[in-house]
Coordinates of C-alpha atoms in Angstrom, one line a residue:
X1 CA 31.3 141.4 55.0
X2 CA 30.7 137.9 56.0
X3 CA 28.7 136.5 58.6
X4 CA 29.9 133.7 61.2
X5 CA 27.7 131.3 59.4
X6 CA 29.0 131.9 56.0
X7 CA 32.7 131.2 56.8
X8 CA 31.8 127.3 57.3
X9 CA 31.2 127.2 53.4
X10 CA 34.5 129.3 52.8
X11 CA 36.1 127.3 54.9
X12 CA 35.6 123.9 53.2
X13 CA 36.4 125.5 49.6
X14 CA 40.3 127.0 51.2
X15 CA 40.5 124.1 52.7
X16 CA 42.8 122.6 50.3
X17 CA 45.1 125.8 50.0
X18 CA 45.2 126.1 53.9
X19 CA 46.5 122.6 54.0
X20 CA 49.6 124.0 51.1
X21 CA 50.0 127.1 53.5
X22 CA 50.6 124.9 56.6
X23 CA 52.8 122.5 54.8
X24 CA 54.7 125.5 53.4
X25 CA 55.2 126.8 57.2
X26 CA 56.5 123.6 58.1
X27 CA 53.9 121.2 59.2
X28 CA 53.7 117.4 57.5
X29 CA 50.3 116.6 55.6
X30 CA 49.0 114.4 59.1
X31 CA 49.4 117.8 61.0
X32 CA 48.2 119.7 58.7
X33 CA 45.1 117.9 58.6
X34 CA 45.1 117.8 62.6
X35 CA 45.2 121.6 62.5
X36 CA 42.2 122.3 59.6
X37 CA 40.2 119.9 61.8
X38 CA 40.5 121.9 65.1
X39 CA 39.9 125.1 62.9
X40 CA 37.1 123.2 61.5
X41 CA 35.4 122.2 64.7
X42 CA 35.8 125.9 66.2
X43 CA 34.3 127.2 63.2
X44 CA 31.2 124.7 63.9
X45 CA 31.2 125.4 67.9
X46 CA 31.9 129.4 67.8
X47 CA 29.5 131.7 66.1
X48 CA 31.4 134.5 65.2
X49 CA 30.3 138.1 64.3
X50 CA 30.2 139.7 60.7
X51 CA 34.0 139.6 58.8
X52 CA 35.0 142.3 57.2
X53 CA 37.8 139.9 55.7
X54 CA 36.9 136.3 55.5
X55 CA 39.6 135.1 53.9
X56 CA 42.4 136.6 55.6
X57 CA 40.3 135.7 59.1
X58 CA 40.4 132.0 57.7
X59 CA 44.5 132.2 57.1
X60 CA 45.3 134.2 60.4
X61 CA 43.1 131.5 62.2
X62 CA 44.9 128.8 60.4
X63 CA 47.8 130.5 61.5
X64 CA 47.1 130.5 65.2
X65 CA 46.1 127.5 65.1
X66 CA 49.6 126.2 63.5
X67 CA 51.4 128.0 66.4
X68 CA 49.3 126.4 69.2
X69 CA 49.8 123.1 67.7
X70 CA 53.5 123.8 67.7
X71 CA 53.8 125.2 71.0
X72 CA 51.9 122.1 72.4
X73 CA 54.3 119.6 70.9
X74 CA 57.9 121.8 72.0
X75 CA 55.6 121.5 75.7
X76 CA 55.2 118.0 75.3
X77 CA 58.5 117.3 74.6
X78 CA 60.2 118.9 77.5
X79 CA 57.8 117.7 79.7
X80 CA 59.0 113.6 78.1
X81 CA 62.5 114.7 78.6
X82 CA 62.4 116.5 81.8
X83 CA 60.5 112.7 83.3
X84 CA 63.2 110.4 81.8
X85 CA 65.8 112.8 83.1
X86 CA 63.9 112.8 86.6
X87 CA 63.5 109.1 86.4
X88 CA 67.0 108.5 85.9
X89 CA 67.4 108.0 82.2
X90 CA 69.6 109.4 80.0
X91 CA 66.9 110.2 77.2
X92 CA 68.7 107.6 75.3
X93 CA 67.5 103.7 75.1
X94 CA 70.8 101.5 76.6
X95 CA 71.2 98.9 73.3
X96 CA 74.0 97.1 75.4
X97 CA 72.7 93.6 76.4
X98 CA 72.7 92.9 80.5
X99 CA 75.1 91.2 82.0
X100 CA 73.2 87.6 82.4
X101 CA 72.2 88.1 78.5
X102 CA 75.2 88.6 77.4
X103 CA 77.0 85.4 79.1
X104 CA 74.2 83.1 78.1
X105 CA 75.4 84.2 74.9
X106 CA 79.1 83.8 75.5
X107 CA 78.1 80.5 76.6
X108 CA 75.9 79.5 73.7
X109 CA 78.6 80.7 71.0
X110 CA 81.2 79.0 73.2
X111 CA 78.8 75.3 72.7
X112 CA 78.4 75.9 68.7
X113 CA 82.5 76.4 68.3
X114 CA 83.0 73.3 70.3
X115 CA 80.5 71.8 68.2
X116 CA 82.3 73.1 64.7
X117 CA 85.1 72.1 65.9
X118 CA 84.2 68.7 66.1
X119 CA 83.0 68.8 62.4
X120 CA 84.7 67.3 59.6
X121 CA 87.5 69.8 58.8
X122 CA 85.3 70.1 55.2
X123 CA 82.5 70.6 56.6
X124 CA 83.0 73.3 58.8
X125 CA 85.2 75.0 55.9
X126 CA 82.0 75.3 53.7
X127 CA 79.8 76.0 57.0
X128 CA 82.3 78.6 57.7
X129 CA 82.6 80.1 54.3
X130 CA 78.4 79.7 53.6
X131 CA 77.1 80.9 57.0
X132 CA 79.6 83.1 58.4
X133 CA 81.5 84.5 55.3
X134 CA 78.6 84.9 53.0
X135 CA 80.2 83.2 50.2
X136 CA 77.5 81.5 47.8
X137 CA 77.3 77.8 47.1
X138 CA 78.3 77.8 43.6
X139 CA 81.6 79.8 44.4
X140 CA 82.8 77.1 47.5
X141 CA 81.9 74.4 45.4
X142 CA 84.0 75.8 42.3
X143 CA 87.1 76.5 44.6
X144 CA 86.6 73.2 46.3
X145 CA 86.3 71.1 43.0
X146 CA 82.8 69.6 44.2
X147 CA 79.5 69.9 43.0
X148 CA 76.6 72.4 44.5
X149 CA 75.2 69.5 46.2
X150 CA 77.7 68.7 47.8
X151 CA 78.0 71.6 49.4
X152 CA 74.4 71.4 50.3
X153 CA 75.0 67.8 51.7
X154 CA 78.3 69.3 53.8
X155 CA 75.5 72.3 55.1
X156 CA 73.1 69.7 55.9
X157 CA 75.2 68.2 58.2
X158 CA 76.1 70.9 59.7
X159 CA 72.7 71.8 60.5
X160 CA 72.2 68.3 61.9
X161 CA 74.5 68.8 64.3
X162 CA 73.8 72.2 65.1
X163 CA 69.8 70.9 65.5
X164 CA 70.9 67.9 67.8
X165 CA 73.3 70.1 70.2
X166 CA 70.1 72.3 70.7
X167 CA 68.2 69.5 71.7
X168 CA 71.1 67.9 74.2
X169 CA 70.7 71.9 75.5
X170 CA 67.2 72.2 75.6
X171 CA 66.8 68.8 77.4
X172 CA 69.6 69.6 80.2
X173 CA 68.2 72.8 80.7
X174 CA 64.8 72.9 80.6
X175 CA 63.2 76.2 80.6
X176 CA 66.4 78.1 81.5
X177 CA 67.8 79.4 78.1
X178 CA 67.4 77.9 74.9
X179 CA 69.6 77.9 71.5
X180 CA 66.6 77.4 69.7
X181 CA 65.0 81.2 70.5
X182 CA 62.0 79.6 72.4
X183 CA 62.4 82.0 75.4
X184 CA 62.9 84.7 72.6
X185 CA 66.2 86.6 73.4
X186 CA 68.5 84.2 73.3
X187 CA 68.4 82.2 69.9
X188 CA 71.9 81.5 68.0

């Protein structure tokens, strides 16, 4: 027989096998620990009687406390899903870009193939087959017959141009939408 006082000390020496028993029902090391805690402070706040069975009290408390804790989540959770289905949601984030997002886009990609276009048939070849196919530099350049730098020289002016229609965008439309990403969502 154990006093209420006395189960503080047994407490902190199960402590490591209550924290095995709740991950073996289930819970994940975080709420395991969560759960000890709240067993730990109602130990310290609640001075219980003599236990005939300290040990088994310290497992069925565990226990309860477990349940509680699960109880409380499933709670919380229809509760979140019961307000994004009042509020009109679908419980599901909408990944589809809006309408004015996704023209600005159309708009942008429509600039940089204009501007490809008007690149040296070579040049946008190894553009092409660098940025958009994923080929490496060493492979184009093999099947082209030039050297790595020249493929680097071909990228760079690619880029160049690619930098310079940016600008010519940025500078008609100041503040609106920007290839460059400044206003964050629309960046090529």
């Amino acid at each position: 027989m154990l006093n209420g006082g006395g189960l503080i000390p047994l407490f902190a020496e199960l402590r490591p096998a209550l924290a095995r028993f709740l991950q073996t029902r289930g819970a994940s090391a975080d709420e395991a620990e969560d759960i000890l805690q709240d067993v730990n402070i109602k130990l310290l706040a609640e001075r219980s009687g003599p236990v005939a069975q300290p040990r088994a009290y310290l497992y069925k408390m565990t226990n309860n406390h477990f349940l509680l804790h699960r109880r409380t989540a499933g709670r919380r959770e229809r509760r979140e899903e019961d307000w994004v289905s009042a509020h009109g949601g679908g419980g599901e984030a909408d990944d589809q870009p809006s309408i004015e997002t996704e023209m600005i886009a159309r708009e942008q990609l429509a600039i940089l193939q204009r501007l490809l276009d008007g690149l040296p048939e070579r040049t946008r070849t190894i553009f092409q087959r660098f940025r958009i196919d994923g080929e490496p530099q060493r492979v184009i350049a093999g099947e082209l017959g030039i050297s790595i730098s020249a493929v680097e020289k071909h990228l760079a002016r690619a880029y160049e141009a690619i930098s310079a229609a940016k600008l010519r965008l940025n500078e008609d439309h100041p503040g609106r939408r920007s290839l460059t990403g400044e206003r964050g969502r629309h960046a090529i």
